[in-house]
Short mmCIF file of C-alpha atoms in Angstrom, two decimals:
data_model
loop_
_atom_site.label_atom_id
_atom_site.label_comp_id
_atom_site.label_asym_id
_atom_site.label_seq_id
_atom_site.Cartn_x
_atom_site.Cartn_y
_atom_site.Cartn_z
CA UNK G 880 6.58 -14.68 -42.22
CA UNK G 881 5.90 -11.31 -42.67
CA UNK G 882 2.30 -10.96 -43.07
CA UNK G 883 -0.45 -12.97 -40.19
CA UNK G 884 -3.99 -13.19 -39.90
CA UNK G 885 -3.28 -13.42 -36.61
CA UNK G 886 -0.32 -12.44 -34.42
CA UNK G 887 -0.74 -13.55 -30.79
CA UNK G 888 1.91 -11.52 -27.94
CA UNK G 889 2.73 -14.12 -25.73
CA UNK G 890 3.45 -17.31 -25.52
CA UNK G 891 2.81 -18.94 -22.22
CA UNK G 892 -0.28 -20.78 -21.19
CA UNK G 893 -2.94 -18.27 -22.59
CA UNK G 894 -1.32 -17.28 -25.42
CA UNK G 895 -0.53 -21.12 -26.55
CA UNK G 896 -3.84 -22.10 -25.71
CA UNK G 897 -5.24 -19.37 -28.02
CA UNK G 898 -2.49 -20.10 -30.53
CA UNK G 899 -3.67 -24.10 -30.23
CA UNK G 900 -7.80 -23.13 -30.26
CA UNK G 901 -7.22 -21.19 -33.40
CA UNK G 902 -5.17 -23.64 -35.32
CA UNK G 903 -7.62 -26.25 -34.68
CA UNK G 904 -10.89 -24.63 -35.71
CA UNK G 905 -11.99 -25.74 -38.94
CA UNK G 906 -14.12 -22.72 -39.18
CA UNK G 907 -10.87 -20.49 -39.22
CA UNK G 908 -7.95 -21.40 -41.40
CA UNK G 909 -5.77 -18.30 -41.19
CA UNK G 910 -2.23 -18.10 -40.58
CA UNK G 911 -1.28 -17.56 -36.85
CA UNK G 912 2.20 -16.49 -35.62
CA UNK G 913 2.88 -16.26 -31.37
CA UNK G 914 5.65 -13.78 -30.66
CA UNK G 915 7.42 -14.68 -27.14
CA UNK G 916 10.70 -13.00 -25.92
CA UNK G 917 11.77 -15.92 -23.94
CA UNK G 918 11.34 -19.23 -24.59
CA UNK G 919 12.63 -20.43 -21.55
CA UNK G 920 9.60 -19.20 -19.65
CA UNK G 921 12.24 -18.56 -17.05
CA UNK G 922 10.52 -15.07 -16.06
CA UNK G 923 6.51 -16.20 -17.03
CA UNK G 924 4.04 -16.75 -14.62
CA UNK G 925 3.03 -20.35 -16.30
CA UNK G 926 6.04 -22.63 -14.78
CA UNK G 927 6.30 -20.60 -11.81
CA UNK G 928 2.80 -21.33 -10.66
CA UNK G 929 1.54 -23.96 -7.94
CA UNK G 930 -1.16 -25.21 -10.88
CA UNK G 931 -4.24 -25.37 -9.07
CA UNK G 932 -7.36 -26.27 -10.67
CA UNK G 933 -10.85 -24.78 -9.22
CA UNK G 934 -14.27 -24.16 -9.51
CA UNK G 935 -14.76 -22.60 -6.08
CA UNK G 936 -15.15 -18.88 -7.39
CA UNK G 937 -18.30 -16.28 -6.97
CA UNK G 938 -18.74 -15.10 -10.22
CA UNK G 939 -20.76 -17.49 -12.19
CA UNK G 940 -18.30 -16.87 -15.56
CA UNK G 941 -15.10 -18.18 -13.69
CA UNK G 942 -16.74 -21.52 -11.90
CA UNK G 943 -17.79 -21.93 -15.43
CA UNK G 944 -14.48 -21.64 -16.53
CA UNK G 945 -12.95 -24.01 -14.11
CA UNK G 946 -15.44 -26.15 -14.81
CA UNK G 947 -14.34 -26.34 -18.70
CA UNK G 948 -10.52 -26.59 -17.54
CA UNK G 949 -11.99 -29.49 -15.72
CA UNK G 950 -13.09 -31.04 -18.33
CA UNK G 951 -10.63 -30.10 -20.85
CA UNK G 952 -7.69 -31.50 -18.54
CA UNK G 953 -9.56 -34.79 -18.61
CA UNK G 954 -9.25 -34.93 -21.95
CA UNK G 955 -5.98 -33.44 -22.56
CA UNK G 956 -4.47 -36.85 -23.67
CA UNK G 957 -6.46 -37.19 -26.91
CA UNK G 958 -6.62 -33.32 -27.55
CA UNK G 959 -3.27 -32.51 -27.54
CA UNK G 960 -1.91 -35.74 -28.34
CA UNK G 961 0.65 -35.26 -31.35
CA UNK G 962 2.19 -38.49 -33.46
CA UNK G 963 0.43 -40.40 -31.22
CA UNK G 964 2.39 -39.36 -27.87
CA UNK G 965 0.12 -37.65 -25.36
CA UNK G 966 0.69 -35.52 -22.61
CA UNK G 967 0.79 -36.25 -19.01
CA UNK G 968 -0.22 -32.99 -16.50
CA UNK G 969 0.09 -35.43 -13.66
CA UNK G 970 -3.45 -34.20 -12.03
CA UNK G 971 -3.83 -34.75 -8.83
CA UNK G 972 -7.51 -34.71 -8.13
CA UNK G 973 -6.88 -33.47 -4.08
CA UNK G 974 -9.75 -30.67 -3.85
CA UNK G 975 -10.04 -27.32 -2.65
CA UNK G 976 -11.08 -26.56 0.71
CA UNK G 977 -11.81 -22.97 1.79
CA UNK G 978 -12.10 -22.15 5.27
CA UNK G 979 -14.45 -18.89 6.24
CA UNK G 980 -14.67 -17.26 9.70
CA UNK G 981 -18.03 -16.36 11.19
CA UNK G 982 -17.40 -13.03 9.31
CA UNK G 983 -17.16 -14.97 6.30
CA UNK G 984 -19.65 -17.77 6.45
CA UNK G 985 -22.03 -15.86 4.66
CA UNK G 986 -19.74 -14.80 1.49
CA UNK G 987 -19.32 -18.55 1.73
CA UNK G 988 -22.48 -19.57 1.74
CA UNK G 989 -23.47 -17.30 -1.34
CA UNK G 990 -20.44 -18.25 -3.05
CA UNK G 991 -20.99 -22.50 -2.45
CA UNK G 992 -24.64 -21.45 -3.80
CA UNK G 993 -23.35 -19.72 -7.20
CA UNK G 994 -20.55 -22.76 -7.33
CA UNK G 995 -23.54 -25.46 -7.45
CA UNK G 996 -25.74 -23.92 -9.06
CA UNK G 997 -23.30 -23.87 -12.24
CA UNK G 998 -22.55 -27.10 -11.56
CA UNK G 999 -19.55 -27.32 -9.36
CA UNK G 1000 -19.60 -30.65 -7.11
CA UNK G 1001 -18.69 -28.81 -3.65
CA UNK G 1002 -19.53 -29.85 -0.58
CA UNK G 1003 -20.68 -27.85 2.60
CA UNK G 1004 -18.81 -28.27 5.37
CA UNK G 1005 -20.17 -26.79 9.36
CA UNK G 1006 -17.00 -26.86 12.02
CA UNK G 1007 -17.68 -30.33 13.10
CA UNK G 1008 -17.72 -31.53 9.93
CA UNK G 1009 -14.75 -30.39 8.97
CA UNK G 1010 -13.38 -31.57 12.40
CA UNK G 1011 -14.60 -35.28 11.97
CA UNK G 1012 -12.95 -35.21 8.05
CA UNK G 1013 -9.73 -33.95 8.49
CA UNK G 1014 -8.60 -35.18 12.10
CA UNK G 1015 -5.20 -33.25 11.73
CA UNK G 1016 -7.08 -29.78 11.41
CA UNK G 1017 -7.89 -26.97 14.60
CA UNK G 1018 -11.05 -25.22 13.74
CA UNK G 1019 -11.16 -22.89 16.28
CA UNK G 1020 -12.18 -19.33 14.63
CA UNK G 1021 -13.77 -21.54 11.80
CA UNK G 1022 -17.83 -21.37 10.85
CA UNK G 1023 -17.84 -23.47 8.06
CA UNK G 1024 -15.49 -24.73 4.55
CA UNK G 1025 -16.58 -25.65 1.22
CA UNK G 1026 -14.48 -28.84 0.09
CA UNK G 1027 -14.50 -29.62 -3.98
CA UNK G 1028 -15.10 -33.53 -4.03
CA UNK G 1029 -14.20 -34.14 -7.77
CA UNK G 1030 -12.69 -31.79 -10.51
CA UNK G 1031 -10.65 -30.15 -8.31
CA UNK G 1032 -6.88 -30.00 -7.53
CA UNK G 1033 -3.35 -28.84 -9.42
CA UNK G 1034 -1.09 -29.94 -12.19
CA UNK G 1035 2.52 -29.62 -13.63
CA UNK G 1036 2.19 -26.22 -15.16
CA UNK G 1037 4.97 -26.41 -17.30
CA UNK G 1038 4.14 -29.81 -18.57
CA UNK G 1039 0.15 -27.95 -19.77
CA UNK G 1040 2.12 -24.71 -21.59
CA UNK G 1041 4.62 -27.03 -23.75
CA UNK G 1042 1.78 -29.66 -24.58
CA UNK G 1043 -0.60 -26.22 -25.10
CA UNK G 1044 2.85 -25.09 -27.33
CA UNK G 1045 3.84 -28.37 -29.18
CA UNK G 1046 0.20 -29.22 -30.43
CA UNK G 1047 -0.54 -25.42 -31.91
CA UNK G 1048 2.95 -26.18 -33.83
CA UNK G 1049 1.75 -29.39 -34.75
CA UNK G 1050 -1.08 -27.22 -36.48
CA UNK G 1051 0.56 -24.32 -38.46
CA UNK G 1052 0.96 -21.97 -35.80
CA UNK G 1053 4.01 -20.35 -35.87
CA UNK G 1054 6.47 -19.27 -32.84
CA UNK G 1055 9.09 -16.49 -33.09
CA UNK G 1056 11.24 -15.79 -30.19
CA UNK G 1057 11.16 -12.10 -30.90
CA UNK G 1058 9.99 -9.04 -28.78
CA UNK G 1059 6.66 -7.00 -29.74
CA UNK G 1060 8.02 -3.15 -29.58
CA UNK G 1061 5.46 -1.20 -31.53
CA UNK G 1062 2.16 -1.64 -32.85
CA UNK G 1063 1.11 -0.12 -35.82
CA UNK G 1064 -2.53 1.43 -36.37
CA UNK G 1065 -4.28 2.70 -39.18
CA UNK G 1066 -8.64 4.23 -39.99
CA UNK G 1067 -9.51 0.53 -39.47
CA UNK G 1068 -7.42 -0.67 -36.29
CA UNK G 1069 -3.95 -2.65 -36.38
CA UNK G 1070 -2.10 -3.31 -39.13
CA UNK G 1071 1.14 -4.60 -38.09
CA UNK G 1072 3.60 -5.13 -34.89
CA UNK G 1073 6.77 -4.33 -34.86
CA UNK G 1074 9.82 -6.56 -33.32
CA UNK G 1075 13.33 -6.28 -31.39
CA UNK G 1076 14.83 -7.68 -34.29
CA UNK G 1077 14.20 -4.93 -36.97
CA UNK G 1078 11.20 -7.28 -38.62
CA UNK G 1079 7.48 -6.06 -38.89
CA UNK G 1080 4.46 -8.10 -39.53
CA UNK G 1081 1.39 -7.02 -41.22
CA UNK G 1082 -2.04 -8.55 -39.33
CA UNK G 1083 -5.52 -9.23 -39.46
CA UNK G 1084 -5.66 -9.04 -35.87
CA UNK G 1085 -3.33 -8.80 -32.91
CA UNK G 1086 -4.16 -10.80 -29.11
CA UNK G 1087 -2.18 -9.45 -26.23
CA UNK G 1088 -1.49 -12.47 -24.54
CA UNK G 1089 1.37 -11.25 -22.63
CA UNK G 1090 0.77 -12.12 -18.97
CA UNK G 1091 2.57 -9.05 -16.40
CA UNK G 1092 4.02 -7.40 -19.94
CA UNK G 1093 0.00 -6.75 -21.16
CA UNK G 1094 0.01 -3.64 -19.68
CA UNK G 1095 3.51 -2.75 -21.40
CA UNK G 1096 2.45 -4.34 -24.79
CA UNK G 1097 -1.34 -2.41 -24.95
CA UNK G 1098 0.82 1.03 -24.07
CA UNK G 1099 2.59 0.29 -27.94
CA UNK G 1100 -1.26 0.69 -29.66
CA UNK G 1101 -1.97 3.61 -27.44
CA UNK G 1102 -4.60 1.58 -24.89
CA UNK G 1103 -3.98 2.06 -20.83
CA UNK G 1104 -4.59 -1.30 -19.59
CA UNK G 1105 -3.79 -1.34 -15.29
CA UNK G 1106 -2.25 -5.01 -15.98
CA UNK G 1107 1.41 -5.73 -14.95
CA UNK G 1108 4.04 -7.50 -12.60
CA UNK G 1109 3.43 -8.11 -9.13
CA UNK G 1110 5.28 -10.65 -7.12
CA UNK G 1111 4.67 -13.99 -5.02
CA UNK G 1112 6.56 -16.30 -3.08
CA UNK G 1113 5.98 -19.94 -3.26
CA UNK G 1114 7.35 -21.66 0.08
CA UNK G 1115 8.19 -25.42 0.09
CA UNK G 1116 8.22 -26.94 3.68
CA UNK G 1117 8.78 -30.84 5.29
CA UNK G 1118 6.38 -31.76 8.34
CA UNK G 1119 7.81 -34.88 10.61
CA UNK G 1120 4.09 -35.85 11.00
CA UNK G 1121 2.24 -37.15 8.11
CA UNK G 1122 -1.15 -36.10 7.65
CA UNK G 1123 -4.12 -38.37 6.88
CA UNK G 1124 -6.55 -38.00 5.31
CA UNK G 1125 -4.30 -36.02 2.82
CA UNK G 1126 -4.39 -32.33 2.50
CA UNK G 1127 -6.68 -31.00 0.12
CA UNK G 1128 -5.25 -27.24 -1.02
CA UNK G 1129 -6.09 -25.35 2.21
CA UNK G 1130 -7.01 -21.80 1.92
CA UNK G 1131 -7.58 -20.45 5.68
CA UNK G 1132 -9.61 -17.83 6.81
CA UNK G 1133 -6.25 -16.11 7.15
CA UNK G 1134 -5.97 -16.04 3.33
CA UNK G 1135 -2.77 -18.46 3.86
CA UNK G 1136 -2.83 -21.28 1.43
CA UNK G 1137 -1.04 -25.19 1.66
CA UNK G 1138 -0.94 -28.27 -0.45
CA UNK G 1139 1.31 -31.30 -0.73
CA UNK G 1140 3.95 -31.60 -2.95
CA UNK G 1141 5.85 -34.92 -3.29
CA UNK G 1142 6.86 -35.63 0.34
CA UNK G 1143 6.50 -32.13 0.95
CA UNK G 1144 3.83 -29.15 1.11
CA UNK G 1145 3.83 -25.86 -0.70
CA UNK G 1146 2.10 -22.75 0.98
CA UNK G 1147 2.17 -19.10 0.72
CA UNK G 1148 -0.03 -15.83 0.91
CA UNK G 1149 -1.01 -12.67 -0.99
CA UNK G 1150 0.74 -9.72 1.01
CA UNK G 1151 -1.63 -6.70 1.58
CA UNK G 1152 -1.95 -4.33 -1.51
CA UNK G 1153 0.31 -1.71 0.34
CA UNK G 1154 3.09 -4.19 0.52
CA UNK G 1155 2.45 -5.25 -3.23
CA UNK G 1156 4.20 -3.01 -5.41
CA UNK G 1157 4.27 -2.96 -8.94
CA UNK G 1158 8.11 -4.34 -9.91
CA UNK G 1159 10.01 -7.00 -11.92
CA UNK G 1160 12.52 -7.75 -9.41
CA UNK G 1161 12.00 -11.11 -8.69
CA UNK G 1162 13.20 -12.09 -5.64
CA UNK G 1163 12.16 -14.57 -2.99
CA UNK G 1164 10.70 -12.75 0.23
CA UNK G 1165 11.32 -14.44 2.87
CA UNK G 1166 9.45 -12.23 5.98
CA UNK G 1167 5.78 -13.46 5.26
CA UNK G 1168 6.94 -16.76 5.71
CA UNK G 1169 8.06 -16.15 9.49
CA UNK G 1170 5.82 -13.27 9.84
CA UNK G 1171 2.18 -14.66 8.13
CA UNK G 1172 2.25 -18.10 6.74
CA UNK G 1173 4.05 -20.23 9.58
CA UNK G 1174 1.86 -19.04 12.16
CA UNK G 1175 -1.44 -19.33 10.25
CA UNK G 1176 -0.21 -22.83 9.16
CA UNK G 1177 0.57 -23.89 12.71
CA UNK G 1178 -2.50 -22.40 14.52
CA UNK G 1179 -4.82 -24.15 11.85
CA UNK G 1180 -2.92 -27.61 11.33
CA UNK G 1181 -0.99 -27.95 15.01
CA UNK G 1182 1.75 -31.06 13.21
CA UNK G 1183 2.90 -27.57 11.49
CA UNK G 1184 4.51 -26.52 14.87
CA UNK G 1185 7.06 -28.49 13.85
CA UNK G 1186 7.97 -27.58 9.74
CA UNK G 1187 11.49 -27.35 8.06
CA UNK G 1188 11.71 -24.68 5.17
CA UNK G 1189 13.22 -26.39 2.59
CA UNK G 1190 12.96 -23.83 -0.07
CA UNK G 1191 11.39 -21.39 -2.14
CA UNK G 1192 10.68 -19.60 -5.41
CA UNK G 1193 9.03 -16.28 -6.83
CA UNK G 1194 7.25 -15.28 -9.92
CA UNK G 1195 5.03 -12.99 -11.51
CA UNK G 1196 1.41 -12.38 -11.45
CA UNK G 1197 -0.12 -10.83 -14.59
CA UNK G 1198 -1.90 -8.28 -11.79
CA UNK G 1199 -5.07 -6.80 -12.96
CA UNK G 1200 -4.92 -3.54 -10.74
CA UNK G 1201 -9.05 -2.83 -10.96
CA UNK G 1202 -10.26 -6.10 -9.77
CA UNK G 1203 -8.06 -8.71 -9.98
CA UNK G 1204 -10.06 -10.68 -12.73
CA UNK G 1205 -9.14 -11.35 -16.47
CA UNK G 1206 -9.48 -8.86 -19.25
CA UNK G 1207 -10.52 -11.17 -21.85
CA UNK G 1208 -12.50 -9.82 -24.79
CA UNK G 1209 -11.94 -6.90 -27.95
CA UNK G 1210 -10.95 -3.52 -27.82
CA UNK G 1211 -14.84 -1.37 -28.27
CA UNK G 1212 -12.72 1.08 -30.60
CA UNK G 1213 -9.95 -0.69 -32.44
CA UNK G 1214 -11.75 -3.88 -33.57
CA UNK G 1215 -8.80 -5.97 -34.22
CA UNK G 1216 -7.20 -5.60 -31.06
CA UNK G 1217 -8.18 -8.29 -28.43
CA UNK G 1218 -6.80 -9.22 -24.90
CA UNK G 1219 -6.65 -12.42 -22.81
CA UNK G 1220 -4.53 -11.12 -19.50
CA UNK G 1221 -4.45 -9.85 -16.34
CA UNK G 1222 -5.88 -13.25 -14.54
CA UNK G 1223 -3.88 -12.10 -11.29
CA UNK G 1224 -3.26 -15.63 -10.43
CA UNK G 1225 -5.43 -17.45 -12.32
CA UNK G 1226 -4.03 -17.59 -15.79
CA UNK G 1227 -3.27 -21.23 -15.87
CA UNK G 1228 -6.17 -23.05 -14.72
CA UNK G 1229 -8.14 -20.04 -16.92
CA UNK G 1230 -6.08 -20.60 -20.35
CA UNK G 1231 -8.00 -22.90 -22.02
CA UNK G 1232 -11.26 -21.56 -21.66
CA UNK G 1233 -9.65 -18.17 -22.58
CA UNK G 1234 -7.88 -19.54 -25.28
CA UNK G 1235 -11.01 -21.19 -26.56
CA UNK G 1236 -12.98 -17.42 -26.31
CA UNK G 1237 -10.30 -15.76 -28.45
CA UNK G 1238 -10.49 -18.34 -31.01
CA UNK G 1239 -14.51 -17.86 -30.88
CA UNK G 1240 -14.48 -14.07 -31.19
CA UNK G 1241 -12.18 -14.17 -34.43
CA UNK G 1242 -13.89 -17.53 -36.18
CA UNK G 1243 -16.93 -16.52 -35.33
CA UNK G 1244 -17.51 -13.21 -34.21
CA UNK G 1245 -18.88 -13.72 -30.23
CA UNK G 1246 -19.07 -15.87 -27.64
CA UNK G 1247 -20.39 -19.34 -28.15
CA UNK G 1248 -18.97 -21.51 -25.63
CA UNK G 1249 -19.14 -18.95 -22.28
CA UNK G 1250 -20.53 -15.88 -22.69
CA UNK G 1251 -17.33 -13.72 -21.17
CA UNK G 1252 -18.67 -10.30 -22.05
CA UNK G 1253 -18.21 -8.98 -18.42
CA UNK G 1254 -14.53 -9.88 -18.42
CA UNK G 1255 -14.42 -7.02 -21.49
CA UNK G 1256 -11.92 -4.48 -21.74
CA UNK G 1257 -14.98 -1.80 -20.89
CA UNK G 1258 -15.06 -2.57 -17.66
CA UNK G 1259 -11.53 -1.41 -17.44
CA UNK G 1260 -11.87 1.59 -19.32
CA UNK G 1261 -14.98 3.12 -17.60
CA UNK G 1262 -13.70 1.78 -14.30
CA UNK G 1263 -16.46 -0.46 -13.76
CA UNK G 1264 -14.54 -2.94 -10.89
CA UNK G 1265 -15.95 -6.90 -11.13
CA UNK G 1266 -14.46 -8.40 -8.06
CA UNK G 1267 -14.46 -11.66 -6.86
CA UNK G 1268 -16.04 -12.07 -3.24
CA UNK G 1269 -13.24 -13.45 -1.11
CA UNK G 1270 -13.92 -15.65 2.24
CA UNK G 1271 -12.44 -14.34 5.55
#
């Protein structure tokens, strides 16, 4: 095809859910092509992700988000169902529980607040509480948690982005494994991408969809966009001593995060943002494990004294250097130019709502499902941060 109404860069969770929102409005009907480099995914943020589902956020926009991924994954067998077979994410409904230090019970407090307020079934939690719920936890240090008691939890990631994939196929949409390297602009905005392989197509409009690349991608149509490829670790560790009730995904105080896998767990931590360079290298690194995670793990859950690191993998976050949150919206100048990237770590659990806005600004010209206005590319160009409050 050499000519689009739409021509989406990126074909991992966001962009397929875009792709899959489009071809299934009836108030749309245009032609939409996805342009991915690698179809393995082997370097994407999507498959290499611990799939957690939440609505524990403090910006009102992203619990309502998370709320609509909660809902959408409960219906993901009849919406992307195709020739009857439907798709399996394996949810496990386990929760989040966040755990805030006296310095951060009241950033927790505000936060549970905004969480129920939009809707969010999350429970407050004081010390003893927590101590009488989960037998197997320590919470010296600890002033409170906030536990999600339904809607919350994490899911096969890869098995989401090729149901997300196969059912926008199923529709018309079109995949090319092809690279985006220019973007041609004319008076009225875009009017075609260039590829790798020597082929150009003219478009309508062009979504840059393309997780740590965005930032790369929005440089070929002349936009800065701080959005691009920063690095974490997933560890996977065995505990002797099985823990009941079951782990919910455990964010500590520390910022150190855990949650079972199979027999196992998987944790791991941000590292400070002057140890988190900018990079595609990616390579496991192994020092926050011995240095950060182990001991938060063992001071908060004391049967993780005694852990076996079994393994470990890294991948890219889609890093939105300004604030961390999504850019999801159009370009104020070039009309035809919109973005859904730079989640930071929250791209999969975010794509369908995302992929259901940029279907809603072409069809139908705004917002009508969640008004995402803030998460606008403005913001980033007039350096207007909009941060997430995080609990200590």
């Amino acid at each position: 095809m050499t000519k689009a109404d739409v021509v989406i860069v990126g074909g991992g969770a966001v962009g397929s859910s875009a792709a899959y929102f489009l071809a299934a409005e009836t108030g749309f009907g245009g032609s939409v092509v996805v342009v991915e480099r690698d179809p393995t995914y082997a370097r994407a943020s999507t498959p290499l992700s611990v799939g957690g589902i939440r609505q524990q956020f403090s910006i009102r926009e992203n619990v309502e988000i998370g709320l609509f991924a909660r809902d959408f994954i409960g219906r993901i067998g009849d919406l992307l169902a195709v020739d009857g077979e439907a798709p399996d994410v394996g949810f496990v409904e386990g929760g989040y529980l966040f755990l805030a230090s006296e310095e951060g019970r009241a950033v927790l407090a505000e936060n549970h607040r905004v969480q129920t307020d939009a809707g969010a079934a999350i429970t407050w939690l004081e010390p003893d509480a927590l101590a009488q719920r989960f037998a197997w936890m320590n919470v010296d240090g600890l002033a409170a948690g906030t536990l999600g008691e339904r809607g919350e939890g994490w899911i096969d990631p890869n098995t989401l982005l090729q149901a997300l994939k196969r059912k926008a196929r199923s529709l018309g949409a079109e995949y090319r494994t092809d690279e985006v390297v220019g973007i041609e602009r004319g008076d009225t905005g875009v009017k075609a991408v260039r590829l790798a392989s020597g082929d150009r197509i003219e478009c309508g409009t062009v979504v840059i969809a393309a997780g740590a690349g965005s930032g790369a991608v929005a440089r070929l149509a002349g936009v800065e966009l701080p959005v691009g490829p920063r690095i974490r670790t997933v560890y996977q560790i065995a505990c002797r001593e099985p823990l009941s009730p079951r782990l919910p995904l455990t964010i500590d105080a520390s910022g150190v995060y855990v949650r079972p896998e199979g027999a196992g767990y998987l944790c791991g931590v941000s590292p400070p943002e002057d140890q988190d360079p900018e990079t595609w290298e990616i390579e496991v690194d192994w020092r926050w494990f011995e240095e950060t995670v182990w001991p938060a793990l063992a001071h908060r859950i004391p049967a993780f004294e005694a852990i076996k690191l079994t393994g470990a993998w890294a991948g890219p976050y889609d890093y939105n250097a300004l604030d961390q949150n999504a850019v999801i919206g159009r370009h104020p100048k070039i009309g035809n130019l919109l973005f859904a990237t730079g989640f930071s770590g929250h791209g999969l659990q975010q794509s369908p709502a995302a992929g259901r806005a940029i279907m809603e600004l072409i069809a139908h010209g705004c917002f009508r499902s969640i008004d995402l206005t803030r998460f606008g590319i403005e913001r980033i160009l007039e350096g207007r941060p909009l941060k997430e409050k995080n609990v200590v």
